[in-house]
Tab-separated table of C-alpha atoms in Angstrom:
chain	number	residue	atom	x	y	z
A	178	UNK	CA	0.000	0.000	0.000
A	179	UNK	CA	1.623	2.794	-0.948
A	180	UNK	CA	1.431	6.623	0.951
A	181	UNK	CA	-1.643	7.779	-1.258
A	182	UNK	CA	-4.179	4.820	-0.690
A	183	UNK	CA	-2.477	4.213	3.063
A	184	UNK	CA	-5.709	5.377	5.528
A	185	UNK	CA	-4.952	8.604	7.332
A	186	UNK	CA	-3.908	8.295	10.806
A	187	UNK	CA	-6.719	10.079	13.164
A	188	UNK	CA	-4.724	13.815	14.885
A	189	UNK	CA	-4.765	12.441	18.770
A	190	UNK	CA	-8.014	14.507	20.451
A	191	UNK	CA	-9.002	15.703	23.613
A	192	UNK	CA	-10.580	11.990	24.285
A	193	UNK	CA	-7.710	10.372	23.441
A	194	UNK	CA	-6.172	11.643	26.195
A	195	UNK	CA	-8.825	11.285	28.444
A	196	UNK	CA	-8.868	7.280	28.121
A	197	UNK	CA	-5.129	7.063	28.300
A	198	UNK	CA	-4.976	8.922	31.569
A	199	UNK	CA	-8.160	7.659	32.929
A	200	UNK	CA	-9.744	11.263	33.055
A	201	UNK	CA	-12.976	13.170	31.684
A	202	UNK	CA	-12.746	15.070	28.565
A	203	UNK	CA	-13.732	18.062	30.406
A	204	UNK	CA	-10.816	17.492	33.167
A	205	UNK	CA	-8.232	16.871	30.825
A	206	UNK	CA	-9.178	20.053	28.668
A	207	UNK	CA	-8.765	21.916	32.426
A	208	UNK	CA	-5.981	20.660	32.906
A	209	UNK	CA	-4.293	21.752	29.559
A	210	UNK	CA	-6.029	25.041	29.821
A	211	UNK	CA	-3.545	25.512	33.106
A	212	UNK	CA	-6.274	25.360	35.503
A	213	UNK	CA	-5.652	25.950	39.252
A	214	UNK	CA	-8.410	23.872	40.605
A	215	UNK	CA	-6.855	20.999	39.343
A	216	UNK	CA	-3.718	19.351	41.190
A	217	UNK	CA	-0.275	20.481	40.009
A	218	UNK	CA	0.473	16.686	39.593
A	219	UNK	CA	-2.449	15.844	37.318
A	220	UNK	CA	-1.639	18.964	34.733
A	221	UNK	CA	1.529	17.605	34.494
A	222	UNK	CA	0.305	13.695	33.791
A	223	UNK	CA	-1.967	15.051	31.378
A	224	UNK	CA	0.905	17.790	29.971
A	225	UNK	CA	3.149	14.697	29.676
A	226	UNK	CA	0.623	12.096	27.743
A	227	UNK	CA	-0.120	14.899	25.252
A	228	UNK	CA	3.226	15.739	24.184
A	229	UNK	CA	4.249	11.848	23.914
A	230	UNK	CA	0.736	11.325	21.323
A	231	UNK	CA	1.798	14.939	19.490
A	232	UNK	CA	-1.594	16.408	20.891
A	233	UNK	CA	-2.227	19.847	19.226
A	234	UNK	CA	-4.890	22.063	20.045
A	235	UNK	CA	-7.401	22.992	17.665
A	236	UNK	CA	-6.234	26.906	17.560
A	237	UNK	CA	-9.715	27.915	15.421
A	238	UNK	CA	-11.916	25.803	18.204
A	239	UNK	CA	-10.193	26.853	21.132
A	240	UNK	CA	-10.956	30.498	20.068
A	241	UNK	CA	-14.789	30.061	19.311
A	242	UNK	CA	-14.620	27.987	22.437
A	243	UNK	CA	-13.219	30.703	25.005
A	244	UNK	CA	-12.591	33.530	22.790
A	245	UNK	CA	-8.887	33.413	23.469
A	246	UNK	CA	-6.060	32.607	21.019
A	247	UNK	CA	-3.715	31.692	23.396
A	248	UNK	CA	-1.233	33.408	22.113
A	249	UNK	CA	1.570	36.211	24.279
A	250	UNK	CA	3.113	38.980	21.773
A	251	UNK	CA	6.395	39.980	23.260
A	252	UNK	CA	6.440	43.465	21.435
A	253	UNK	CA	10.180	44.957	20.809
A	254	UNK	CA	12.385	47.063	18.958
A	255	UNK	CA	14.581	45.449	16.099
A	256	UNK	CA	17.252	48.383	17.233
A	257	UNK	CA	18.449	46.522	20.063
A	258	UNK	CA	22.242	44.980	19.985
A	259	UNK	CA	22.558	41.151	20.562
A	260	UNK	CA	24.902	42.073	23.442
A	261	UNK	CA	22.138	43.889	25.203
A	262	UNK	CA	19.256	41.643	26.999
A	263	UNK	CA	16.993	41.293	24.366
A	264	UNK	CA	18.077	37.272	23.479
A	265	UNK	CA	18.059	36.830	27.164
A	266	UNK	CA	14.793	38.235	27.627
A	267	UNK	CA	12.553	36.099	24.471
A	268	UNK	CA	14.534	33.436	26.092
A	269	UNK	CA	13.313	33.595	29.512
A	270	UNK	CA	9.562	34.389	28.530
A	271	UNK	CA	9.700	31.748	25.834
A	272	UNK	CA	10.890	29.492	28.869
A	273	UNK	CA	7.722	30.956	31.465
A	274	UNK	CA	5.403	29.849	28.850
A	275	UNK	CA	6.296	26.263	28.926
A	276	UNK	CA	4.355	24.326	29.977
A	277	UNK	CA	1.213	26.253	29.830
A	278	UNK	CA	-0.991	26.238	27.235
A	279	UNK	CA	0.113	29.448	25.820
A	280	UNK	CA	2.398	30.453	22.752
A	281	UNK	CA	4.786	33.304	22.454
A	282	UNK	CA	5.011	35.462	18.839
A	283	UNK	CA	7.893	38.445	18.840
A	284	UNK	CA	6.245	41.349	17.471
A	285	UNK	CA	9.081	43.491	16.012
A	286	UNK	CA	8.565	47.287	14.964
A	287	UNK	CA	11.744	49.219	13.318
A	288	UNK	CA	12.861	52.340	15.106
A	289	UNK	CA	11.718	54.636	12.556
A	290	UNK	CA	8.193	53.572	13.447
A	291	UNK	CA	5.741	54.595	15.689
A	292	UNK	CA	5.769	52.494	18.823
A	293	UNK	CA	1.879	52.436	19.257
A	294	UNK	CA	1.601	50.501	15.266
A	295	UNK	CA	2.200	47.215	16.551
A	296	UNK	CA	0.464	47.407	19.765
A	297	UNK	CA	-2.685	48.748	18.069
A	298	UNK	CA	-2.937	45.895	16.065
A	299	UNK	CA	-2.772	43.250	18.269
A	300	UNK	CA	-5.825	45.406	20.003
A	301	UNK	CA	-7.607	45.926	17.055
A	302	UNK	CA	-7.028	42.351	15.229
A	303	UNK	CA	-7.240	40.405	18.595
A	304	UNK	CA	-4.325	38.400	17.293
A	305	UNK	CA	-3.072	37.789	21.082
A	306	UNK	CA	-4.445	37.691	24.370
A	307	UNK	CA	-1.853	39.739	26.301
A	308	UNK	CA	1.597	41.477	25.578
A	309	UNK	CA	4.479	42.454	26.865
A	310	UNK	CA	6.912	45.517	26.041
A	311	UNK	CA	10.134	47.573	27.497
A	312	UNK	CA	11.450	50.868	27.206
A	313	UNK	CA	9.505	52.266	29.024
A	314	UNK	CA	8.346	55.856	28.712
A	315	UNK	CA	6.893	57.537	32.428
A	316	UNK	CA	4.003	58.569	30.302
A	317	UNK	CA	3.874	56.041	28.035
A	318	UNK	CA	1.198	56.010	25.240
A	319	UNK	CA	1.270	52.411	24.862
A	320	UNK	CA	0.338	51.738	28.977
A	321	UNK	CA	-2.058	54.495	28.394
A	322	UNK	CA	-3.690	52.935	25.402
A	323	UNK	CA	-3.519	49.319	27.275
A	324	UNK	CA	-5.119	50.722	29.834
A	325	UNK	CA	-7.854	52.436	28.391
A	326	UNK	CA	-9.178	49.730	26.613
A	327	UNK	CA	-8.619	46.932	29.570
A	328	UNK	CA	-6.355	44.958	27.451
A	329	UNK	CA	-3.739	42.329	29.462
A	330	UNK	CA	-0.064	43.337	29.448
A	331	UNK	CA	2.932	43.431	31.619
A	332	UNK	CA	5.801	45.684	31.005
A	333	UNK	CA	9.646	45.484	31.719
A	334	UNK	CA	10.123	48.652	33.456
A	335	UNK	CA	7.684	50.833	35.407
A	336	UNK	CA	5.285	53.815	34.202
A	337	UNK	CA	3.980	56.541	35.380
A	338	UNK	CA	1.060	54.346	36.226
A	339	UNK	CA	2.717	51.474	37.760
A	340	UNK	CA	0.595	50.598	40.374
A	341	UNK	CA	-2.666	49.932	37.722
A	342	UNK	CA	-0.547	47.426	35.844
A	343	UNK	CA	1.976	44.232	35.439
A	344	UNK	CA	5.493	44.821	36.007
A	345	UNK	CA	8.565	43.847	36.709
A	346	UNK	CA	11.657	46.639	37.067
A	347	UNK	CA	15.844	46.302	37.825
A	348	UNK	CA	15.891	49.108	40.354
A	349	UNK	CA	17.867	51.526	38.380
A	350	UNK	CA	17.781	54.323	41.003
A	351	UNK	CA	19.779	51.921	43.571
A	352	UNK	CA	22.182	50.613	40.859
A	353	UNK	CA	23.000	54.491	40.365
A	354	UNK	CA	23.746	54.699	43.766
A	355	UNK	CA	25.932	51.263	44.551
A	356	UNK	CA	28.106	52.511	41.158
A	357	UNK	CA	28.833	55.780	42.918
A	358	UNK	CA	29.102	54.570	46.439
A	359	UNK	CA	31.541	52.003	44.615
A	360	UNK	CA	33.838	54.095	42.780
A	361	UNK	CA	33.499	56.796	45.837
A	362	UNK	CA	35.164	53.970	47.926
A	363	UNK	CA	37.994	53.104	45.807
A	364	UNK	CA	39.607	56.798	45.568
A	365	UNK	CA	37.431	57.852	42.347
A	366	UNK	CA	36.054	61.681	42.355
A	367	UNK	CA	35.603	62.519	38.884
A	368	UNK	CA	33.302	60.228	36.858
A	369	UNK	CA	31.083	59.859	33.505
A	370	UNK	CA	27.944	58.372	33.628
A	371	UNK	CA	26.491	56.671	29.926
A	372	UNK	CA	23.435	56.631	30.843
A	373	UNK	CA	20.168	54.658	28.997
A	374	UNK	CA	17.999	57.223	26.844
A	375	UNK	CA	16.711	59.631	29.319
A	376	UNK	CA	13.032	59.924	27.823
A	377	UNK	CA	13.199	56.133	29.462
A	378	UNK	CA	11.590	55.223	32.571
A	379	UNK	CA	15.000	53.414	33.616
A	380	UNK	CA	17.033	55.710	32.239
A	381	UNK	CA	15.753	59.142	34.577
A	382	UNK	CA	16.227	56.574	37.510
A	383	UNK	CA	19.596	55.746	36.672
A	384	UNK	CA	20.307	59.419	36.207
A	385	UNK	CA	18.567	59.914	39.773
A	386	UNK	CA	20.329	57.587	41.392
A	387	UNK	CA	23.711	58.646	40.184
A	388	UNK	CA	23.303	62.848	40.291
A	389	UNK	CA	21.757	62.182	44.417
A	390	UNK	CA	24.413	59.891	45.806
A	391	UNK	CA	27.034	62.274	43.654
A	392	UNK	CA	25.728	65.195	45.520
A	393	UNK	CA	25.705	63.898	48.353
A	394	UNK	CA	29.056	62.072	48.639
A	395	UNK	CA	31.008	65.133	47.003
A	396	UNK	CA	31.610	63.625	43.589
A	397	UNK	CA	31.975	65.101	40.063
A	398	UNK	CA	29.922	63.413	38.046
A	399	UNK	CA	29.052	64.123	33.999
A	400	UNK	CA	26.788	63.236	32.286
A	401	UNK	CA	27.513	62.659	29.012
A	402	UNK	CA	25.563	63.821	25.988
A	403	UNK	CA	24.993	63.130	22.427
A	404	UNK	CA	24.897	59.632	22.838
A	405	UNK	CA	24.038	56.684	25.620
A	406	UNK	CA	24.358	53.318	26.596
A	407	UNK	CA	21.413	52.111	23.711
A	408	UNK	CA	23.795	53.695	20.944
A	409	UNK	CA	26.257	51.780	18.947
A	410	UNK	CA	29.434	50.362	20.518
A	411	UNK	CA	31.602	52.871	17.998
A	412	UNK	CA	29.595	55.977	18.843
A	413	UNK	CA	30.489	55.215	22.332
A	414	UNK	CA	33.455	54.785	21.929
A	415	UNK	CA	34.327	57.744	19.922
A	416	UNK	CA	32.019	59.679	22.439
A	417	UNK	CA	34.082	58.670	25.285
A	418	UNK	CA	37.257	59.515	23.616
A	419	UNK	CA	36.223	63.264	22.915
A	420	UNK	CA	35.911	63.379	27.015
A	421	UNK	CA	39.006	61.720	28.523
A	422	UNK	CA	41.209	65.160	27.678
A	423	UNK	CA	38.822	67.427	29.720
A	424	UNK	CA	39.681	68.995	33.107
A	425	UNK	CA	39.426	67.920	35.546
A	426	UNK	CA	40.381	64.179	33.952
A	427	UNK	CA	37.925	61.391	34.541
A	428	UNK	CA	38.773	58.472	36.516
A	429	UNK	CA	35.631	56.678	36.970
A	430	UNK	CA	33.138	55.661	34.044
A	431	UNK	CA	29.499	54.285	34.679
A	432	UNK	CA	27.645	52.631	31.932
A	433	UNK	CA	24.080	50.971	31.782
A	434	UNK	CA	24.855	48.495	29.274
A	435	UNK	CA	27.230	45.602	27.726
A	436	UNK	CA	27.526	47.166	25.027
A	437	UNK	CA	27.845	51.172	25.957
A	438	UNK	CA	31.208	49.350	28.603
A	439	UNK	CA	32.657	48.047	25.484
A	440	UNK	CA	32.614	51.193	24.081
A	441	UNK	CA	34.115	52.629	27.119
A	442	UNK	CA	36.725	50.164	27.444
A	443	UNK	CA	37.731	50.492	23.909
A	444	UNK	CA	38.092	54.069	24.282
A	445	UNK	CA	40.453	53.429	27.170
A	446	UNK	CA	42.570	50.759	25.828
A	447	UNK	CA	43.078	52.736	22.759
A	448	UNK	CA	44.134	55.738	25.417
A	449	UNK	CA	46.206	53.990	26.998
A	450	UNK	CA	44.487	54.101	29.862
A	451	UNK	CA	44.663	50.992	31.966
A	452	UNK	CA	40.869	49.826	33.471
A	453	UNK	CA	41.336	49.158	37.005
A	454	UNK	CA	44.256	51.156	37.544
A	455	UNK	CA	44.159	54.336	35.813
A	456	UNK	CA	40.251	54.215	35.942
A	457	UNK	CA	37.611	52.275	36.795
A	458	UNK	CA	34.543	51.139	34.803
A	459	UNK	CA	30.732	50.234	36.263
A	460	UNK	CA	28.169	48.862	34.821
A	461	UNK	CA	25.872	46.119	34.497
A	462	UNK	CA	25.372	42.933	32.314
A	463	UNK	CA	22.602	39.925	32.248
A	464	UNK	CA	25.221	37.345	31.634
A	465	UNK	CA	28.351	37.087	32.457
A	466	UNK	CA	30.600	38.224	29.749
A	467	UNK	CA	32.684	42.079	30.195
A	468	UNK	CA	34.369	40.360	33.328
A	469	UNK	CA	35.473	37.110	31.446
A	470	UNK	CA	37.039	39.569	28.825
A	471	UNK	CA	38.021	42.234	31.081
A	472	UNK	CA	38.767	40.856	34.619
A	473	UNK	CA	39.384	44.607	35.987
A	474	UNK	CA	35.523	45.913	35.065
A	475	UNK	CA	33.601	46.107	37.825
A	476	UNK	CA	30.040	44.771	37.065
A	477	UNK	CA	25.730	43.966	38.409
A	478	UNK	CA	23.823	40.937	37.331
A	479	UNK	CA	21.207	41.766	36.651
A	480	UNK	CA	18.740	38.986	36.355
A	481	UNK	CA	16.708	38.699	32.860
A	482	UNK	CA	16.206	35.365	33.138
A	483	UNK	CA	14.034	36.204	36.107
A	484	UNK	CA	12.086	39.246	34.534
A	485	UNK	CA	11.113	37.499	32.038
A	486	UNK	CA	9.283	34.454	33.899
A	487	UNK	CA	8.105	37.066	35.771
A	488	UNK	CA	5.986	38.536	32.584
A	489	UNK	CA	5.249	35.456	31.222
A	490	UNK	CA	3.199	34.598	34.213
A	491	UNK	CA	2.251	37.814	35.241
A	492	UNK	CA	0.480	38.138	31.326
A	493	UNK	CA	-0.482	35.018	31.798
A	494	UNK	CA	-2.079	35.543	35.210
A	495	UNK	CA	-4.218	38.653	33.818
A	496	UNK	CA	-5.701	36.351	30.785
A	497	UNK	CA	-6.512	33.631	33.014
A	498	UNK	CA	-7.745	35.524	36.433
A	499	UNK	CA	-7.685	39.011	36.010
A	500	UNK	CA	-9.718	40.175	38.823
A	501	UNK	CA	-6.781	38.869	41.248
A	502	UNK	CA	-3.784	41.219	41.933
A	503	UNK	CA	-1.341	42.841	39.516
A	504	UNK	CA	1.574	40.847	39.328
A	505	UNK	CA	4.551	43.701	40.276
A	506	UNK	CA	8.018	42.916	41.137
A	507	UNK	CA	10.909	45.388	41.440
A	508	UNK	CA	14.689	43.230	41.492
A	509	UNK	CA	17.237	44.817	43.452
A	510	UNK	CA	20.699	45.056	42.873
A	511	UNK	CA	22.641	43.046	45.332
A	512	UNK	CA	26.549	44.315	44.806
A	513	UNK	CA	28.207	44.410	47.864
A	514	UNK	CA	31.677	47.012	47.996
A	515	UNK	CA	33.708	43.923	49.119
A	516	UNK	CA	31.913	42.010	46.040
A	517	UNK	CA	35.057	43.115	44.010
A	518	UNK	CA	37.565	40.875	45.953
A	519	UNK	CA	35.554	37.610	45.450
C-alpha cells in the first residue's frame, strides 16, 4: 500500500487523552487550559501524555470555544544589539510559557516607526491575548492605550502608572547609587555616567540615582551627551574619547549596558588608559561576559532570566484571572563594595 491509498492516521483529540490517563474530557481540557483547581500533579500527567501522542490544540476551536487565542506577543524594537538583553529576555519568557498552554510570537517594529503601530494591532485584530513591552516611557502612550481599553499586558520597566498594571523593574535608582558609592570607595572623584535614553523610565532613575548619591558624597559626576548606553558600541566609543582630555580628567566611568562598557573600554585601551588602575569602569550585564574579557571591570547581574518568567506569568495571570492582583516585582541590585575581591 503505498502513501496515497495508506488510511490517514486520526490527529490524537481531547478523548484520546482522556482514556489514556483515565480522566474526563472536560478534566483533561482543564488541565491543559492551566487550571488551578486541578492538582499540580495531574496537569503535568496530562501535559506529559499529550506531548508523547503529538496532541495539538485545535487553535480555530479553542478560540470560538473561550474567545482566546492563546497566544503572548512579546512586542520589541529590532534596534536593540545582541549584546544587550533582548536574546536573554525572548529566552526567559519563551521558557515561562512552557508548559502552559500558551504560545509566544515576537512582534518586532523598526525604530523609525511609531511604537503604538504594533500594539494597536494586536488590540484591534485580537491576534493575542496579552503582551508584553520595554522601554519604558513615564508617560507612556502604549500603557495608556492598554489601559484604556482593559487589554492584558505586563511591562519590563515601570510607568507613570505602575501601580494599575503588570510589572517587573531592575531598580535603576539603587544601581545608580551602589556605582557611585563604589567608585566613591575606591579613591574615584571625577566620573562619567552613559546613561540609557533619558526619555526612558529606567534611564531618569539611573540618572537619579547617580546625580543624588554624587551630591551627596562630594563627587563630580558628567553626564555625558549626544549619545548613551542604547547607541552603537563605535559611537560610544568615539564619544568617550572626545571626554578623557577634559579637566578635571575622569577616573571613573558608569555605563548601563554591555555594550555602551565596550565602548568605554575600547576608548580606554586605545588611550592607553589601563581599566582598574588608571580608571575604573561600572556597569551592568545579564550574563556574564565584560568580566570574562576584562577581569578589571567592575560589574551587576542583573537577572533577565528572572524578569522574564516574571511577565510570562504575570500576562499570563491577567488572561486567566484578572480580577486577582497585579503581578509587580521590582529586582534589586545586590553588589556588595567587598563584592570586588571575590
Amino acid at each position: 500500500m503505498d502513501d496515497a491509498t495508506r488510511p490517514r492516521q486520526r490527529a490524537p483529540t481531547l478523548k484520546t487523552i482522556a482514556g489514556l490517563t483515565d480522566l474526563a474530557v472536560p478534566t483533561v481540557s482543564r488541565a491543559l487550559s492551566g487550571a488551578l483547581d486541578i492538582s499540580e500533579d495531574t496537569r503535568a500527567r496530562v501535559r506529559a501524555v499529550a506531548d508523547e501522542i503529538g496532541y495539538v490544540p485545535n487553535r480555530a476551536g479553542v478560540r470560538l470555544r473561550t474567545g482566546r487565542t492563546n497566544v503572548i506577543s512579546l512586542v520589541m524594537s529590532t534596534e536593540h544589539d545582541i549584546m544587550n538583553h533582548t536574546a536573554k529576555l525572548i529566552s526567559s519568557v519563551s521558557a515561562g510559557l512552557r508548559n502552559t498552554p500558551f504560545h509566544l510570537i515576537i512582534t518586532p517594529y523598526f525604530p523609525d516607526e511609531d511604537p503604538m503601530k504594533p500594539i494597536r494591532y494586536i488590540v484591534e485584530s485580537r491576534s493575542a491575548d496579552a503582551v508584553i513591552f520595554n522601554q519604558i516611557q513615564p508617560q507612556d502612550p502604549r500603557v495608556r492605550y492598554l489601559l484604556d481599553r482593559k487589554f492584558p499586558f505586563a511591562t519590563h520597566g515601570r510607568s507613570n502608572w505602575a501601580r494599575d498594571h503588570a510589572w517587573f523593574d531592575f531598580d535603576n535608582f539603587a544601581y545608580g547609587r551602589i556605582a557611585v558609592e563604589t567608585l566613591a570607595a575606591r579613591g574615584r572623584r571625577h566620573l562619567l555616567l552613559v546613561p540609557p535614553p533619558d526619555k526612558q523610565s529606567y534611564g531618569q532613575e539611573m540618572i537619579a540615582g547617580c546625580s543624588d548619591t554624587a551630591r551627596r558624597l562630594g563627587i563630580d559626576l558628567q553626564i555625558v551627551v549626544g549619545f548613551d548606553s542604547d547607541s552603537a558600541i563605535e559611537d560610544v566609543q568615539r564619544g568617550v574619547s572626545d571626554l578623557l582630555d577634559r579637566q578635571p580628567a575622569p577616573d571613573g566611568i558608569i555605563t548601563g549596558s554591555t555594550n555602551s562598557a565596550l565602548g568605554a573600554g575600547a576608548a580606554l585601551r586605545t588611550g592607553g588608559i589601563a581599566i582598574g588602575r588608571d580608571m575604573d569602569v561600572f556597569t551592568k550585564e545579564a550574563m556574564v561576559f565584560l568580566r570574562r574579557v576584562w577581569p578589571e571591570i567592575l560589574t551587576v547581574s542583573e537577572n533577565v532570566v528572572a524578569a522574564g518568567d516574571f511577565l510570562a506569568r504575570a500576562a499570563i495571570a491577567q488572561v486567566t484571572h484578572p480580577k486577582e492582583d497585579l503581578m509587580q516585582k521590582l529586582d534589586a541590585p545586590t553588589w556588595q563594595l567587598d563584592d570586588e575581591a571575590s
